[in-house]
Coordinates of N, CA, C and O in Angstrom, one line a residue:
X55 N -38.2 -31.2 5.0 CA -37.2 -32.3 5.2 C -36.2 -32.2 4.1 O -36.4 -31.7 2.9
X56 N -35.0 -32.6 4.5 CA -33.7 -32.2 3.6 C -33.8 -33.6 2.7 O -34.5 -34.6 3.1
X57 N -33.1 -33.6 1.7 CA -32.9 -34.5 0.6 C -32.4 -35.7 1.0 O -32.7 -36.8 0.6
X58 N -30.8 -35.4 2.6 CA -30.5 -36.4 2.9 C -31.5 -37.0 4.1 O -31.3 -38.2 4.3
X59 N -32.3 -36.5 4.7 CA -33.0 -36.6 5.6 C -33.8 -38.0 5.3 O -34.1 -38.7 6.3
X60 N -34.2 -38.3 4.2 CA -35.4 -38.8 3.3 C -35.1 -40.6 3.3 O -34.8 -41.1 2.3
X61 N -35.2 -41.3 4.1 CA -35.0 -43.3 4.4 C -34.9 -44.1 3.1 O -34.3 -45.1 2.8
X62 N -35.7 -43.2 2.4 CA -36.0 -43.6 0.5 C -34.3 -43.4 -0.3 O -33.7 -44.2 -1.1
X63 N -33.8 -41.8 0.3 CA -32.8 -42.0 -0.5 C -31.6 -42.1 0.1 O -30.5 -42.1 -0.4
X64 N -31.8 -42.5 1.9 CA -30.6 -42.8 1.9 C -30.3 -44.3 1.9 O -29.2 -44.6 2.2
X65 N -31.0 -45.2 1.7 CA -31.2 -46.5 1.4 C -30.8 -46.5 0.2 O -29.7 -47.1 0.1
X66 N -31.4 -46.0 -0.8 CA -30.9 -46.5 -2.4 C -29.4 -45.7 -2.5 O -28.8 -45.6 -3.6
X67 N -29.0 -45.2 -1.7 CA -27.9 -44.4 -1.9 C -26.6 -45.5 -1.2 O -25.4 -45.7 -1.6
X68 N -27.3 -46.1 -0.1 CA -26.2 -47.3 0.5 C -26.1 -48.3 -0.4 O -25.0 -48.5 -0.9
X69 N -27.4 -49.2 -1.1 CA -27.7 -50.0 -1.8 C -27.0 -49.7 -3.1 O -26.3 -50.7 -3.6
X70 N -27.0 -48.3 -3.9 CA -26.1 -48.5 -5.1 C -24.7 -48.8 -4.2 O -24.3 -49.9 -4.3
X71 N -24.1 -47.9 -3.5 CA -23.1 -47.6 -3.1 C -22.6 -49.7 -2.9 O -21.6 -50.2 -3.4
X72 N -23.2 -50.2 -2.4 CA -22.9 -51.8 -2.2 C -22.9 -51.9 -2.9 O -21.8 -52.2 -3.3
X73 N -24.0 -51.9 -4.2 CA -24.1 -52.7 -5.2 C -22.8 -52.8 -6.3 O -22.3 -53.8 -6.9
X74 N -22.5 -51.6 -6.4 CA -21.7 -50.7 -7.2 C -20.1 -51.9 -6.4 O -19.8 -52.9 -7.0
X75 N -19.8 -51.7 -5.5 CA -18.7 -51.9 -4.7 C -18.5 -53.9 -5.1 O -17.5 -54.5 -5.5
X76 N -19.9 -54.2 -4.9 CA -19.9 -55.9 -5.3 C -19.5 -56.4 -7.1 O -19.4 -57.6 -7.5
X77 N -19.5 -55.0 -7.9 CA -19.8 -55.5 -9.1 C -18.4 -55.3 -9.5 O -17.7 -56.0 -10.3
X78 N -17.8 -54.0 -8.8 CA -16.3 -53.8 -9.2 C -15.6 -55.2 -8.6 O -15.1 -56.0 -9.4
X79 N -15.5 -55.4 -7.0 CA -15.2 -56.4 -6.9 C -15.1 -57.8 -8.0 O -14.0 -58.3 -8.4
X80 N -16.6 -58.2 -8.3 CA -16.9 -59.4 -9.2 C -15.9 -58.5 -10.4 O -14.9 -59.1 -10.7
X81 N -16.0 -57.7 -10.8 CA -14.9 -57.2 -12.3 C -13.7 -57.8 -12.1 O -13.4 -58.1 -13.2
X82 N -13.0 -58.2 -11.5 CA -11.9 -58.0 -11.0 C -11.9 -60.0 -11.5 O -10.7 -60.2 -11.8
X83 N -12.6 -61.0 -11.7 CA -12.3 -61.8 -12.6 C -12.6 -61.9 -13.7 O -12.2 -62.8 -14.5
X84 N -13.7 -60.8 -14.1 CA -13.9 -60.5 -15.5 C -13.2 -61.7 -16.5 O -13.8 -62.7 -16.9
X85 N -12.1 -61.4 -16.6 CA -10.8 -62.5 -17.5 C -11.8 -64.2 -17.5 O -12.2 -64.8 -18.4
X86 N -11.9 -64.4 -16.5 CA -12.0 -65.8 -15.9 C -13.6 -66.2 -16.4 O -13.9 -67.3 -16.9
X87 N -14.3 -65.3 -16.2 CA -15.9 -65.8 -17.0 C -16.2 -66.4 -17.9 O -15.9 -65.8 -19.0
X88 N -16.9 -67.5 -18.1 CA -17.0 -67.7 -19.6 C -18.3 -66.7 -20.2 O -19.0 -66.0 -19.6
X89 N -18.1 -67.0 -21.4 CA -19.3 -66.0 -22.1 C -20.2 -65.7 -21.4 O -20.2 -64.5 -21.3
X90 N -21.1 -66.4 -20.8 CA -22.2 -66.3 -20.1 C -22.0 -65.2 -18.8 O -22.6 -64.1 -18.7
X91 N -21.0 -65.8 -18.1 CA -20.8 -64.8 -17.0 C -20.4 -63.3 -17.6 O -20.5 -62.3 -17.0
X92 N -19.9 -63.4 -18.9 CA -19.5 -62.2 -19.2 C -20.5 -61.3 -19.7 O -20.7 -60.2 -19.2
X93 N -21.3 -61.9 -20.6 CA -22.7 -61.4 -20.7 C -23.2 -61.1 -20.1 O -23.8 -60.1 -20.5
X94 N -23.5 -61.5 -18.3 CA -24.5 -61.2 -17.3 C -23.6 -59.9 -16.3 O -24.1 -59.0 -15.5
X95 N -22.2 -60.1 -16.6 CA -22.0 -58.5 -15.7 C -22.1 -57.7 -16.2 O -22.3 -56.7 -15.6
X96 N -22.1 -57.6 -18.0 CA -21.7 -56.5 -18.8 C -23.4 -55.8 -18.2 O -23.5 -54.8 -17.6
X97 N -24.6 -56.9 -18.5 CA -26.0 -56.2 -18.0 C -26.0 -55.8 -17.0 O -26.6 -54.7 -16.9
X98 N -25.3 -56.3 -15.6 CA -25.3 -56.0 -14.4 C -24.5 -54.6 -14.5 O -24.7 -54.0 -13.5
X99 N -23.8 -54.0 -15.3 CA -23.2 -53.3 -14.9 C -23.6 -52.2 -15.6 O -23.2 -51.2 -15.1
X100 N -24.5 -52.2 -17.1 CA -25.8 -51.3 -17.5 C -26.7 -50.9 -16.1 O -26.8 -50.0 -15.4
X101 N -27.0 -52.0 -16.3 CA -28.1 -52.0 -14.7 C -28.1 -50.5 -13.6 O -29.0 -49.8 -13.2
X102 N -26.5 -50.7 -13.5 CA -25.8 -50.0 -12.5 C -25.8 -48.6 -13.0 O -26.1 -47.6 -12.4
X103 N -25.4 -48.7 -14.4 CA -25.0 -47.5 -14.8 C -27.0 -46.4 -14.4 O -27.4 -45.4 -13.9
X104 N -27.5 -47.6 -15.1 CA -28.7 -46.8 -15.6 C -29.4 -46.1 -13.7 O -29.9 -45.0 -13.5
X105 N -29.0 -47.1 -12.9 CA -29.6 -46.8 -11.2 C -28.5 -45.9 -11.2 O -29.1 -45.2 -10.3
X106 N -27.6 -45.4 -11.3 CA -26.6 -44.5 -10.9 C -27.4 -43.0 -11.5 O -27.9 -42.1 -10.9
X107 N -27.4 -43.2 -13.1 CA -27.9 -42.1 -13.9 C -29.0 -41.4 -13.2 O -29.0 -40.2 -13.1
X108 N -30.1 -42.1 -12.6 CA -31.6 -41.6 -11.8 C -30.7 -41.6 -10.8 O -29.7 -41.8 -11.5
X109 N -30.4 -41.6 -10.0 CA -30.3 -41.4 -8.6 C -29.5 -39.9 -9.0 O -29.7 -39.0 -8.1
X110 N -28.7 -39.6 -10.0 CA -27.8 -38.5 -10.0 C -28.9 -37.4 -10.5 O -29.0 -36.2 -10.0
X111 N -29.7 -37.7 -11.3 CA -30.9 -36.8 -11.7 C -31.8 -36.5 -10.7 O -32.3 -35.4 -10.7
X112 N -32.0 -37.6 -9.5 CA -32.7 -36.4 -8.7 C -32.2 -35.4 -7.8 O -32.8 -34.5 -7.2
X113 N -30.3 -35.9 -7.7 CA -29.7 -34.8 -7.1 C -29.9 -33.2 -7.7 O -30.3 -32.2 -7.1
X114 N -29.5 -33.3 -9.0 CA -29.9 -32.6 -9.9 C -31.4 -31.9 -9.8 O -31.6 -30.7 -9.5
X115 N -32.2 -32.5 -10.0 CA -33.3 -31.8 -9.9 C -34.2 -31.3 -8.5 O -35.1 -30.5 -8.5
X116 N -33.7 -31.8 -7.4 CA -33.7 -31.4 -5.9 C -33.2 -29.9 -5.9 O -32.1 -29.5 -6.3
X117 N -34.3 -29.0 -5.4 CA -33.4 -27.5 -4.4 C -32.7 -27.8 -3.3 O -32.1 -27.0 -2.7
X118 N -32.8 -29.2 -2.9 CA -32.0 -29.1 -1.2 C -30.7 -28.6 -1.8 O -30.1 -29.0 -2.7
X119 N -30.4 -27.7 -1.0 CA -29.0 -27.2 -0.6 C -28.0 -28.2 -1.0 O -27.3 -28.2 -2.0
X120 N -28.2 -29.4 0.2 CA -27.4 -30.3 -0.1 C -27.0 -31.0 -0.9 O -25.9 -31.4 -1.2
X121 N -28.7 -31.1 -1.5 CA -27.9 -32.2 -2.8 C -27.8 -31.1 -4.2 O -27.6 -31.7 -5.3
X122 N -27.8 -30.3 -4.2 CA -26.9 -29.4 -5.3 C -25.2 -29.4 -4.9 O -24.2 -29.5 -5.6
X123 N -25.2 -29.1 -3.3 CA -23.6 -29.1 -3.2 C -23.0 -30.4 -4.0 O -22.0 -30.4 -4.7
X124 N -24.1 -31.8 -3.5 CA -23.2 -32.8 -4.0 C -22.9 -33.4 -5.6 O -22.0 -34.3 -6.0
X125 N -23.8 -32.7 -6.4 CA -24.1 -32.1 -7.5 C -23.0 -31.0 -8.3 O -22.8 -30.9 -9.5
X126 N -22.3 -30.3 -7.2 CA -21.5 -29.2 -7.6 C -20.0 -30.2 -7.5 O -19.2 -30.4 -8.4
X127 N -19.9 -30.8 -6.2 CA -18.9 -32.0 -5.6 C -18.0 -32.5 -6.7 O -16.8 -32.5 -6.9
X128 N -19.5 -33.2 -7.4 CA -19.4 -34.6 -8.1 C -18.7 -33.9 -9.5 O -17.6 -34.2 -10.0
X129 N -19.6 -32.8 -10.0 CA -18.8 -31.9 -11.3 C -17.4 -31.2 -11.1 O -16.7 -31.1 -12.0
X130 N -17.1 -30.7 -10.0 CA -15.9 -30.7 -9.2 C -14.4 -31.9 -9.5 O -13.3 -32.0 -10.0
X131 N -15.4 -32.6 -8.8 CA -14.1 -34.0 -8.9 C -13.7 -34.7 -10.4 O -12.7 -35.3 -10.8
X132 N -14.7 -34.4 -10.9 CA -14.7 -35.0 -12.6 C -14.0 -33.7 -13.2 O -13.1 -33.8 -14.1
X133 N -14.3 -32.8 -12.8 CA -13.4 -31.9 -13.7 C -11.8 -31.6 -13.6 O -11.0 -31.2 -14.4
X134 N -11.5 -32.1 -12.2 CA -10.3 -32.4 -12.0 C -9.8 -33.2 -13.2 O -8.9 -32.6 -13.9
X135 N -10.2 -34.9 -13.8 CA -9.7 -35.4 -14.7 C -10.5 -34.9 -16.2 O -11.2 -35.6 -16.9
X136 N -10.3 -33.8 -16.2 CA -11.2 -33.2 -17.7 C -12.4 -33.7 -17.9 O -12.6 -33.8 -19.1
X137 N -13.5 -34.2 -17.1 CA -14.8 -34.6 -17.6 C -15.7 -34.3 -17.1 O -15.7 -33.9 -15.9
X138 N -16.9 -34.2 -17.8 CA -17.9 -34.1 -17.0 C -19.3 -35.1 -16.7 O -19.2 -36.3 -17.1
X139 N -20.2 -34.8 -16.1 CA -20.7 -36.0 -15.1 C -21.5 -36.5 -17.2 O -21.6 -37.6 -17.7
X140 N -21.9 -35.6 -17.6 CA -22.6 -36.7 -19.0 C -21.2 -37.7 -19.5 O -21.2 -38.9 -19.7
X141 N -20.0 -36.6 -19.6 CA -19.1 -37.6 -20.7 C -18.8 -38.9 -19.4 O -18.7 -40.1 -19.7
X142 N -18.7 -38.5 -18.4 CA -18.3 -39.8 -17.5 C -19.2 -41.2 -17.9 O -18.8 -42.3 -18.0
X143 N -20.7 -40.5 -18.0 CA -21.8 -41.5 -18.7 C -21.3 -42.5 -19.9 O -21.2 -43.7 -20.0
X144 N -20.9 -41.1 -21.0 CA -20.8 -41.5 -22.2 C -19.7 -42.7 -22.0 O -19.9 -43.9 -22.4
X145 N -18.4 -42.3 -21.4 CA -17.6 -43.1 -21.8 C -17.8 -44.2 -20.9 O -18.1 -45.0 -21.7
X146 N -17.9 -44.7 -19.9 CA -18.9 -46.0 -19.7 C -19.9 -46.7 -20.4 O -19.8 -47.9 -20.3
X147 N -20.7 -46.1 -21.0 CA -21.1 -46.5 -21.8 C -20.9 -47.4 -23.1 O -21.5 -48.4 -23.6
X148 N -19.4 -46.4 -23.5 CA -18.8 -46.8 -24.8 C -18.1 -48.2 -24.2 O -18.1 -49.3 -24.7
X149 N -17.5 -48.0 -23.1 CA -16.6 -49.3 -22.6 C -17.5 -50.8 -22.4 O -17.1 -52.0 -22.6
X150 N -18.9 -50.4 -21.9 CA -19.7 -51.7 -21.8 C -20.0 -52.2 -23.5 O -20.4 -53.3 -23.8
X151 N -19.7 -51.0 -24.6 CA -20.5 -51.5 -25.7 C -18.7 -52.0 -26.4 O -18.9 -53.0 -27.1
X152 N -17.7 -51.7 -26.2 CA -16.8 -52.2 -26.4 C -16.8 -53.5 -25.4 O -16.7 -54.4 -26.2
X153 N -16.9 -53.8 -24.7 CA -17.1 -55.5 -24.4 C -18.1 -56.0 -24.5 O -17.9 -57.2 -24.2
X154 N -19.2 -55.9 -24.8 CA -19.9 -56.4 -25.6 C -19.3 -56.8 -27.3 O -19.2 -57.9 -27.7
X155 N -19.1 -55.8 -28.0 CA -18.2 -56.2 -29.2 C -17.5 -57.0 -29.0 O -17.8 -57.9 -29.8
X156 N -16.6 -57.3 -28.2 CA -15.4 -57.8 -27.6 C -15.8 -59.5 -27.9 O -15.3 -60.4 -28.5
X157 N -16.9 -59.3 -27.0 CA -17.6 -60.7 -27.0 C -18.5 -61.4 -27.8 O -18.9 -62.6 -27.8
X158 N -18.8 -60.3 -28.8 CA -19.8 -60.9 -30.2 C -18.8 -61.7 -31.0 O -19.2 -62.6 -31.7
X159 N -17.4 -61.4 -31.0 CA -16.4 -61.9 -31.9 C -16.0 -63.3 -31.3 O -15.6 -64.2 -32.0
X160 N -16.1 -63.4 -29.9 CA -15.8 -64.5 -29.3 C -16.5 -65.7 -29.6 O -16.2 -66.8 -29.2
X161 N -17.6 -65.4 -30.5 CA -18.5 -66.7 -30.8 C -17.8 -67.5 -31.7 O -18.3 -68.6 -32.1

């Protein structure tokens, strides 16, 4: 059975893909939250990062064909804007710990 074949991963694959899509949306008043709400997307959006990071690792570590193509894709597309799939990590990363800073000063 192929990698995409598998109900396991094409479910968590729709599910991030929604999830992902609901959280950008909610970003989009970011401004408007008070602390609290700002607090709970910055997690929500760890959250995200950390289900994104596994789900890309088992592309990664899969022989299917396919999901190396999508694996090859994804490093493809990022390298178009000079990055690669860890620095894409990194600098997400840095941006949730810069609003978090952001918001320790707001107290």
């Amino acid at each position: 059975m192929g990698f995409f074949d598998s109900e396991i991963v094409q479910q968590e694959a729709k599910q991030l893909f929604e999830d992902y899509q609901a959280l950008i949306k909610l970003g989009n008043s970011y401004g408007k939250f008070d602390r609290e709400g700002k607090k709970l997307f910055i997690e929500q959006m760890e959250n995200m990062m950390d289900r994104y990071r596994v789900f890309m690792k088992r592309f990664e570590l899969s022989e299917d064909f396919m999901a190396q193509m999508t694996v090859e894709q994804l490093k493809t597309q990022l390298n178009q804007f000079g990055i690669t799939p860890q620095q894409m990590f990194d600098q997400m990363h840095m941006t949730l710990e810069r609003m978090k800073s952001e918001l320790e000063k707001q107290q």
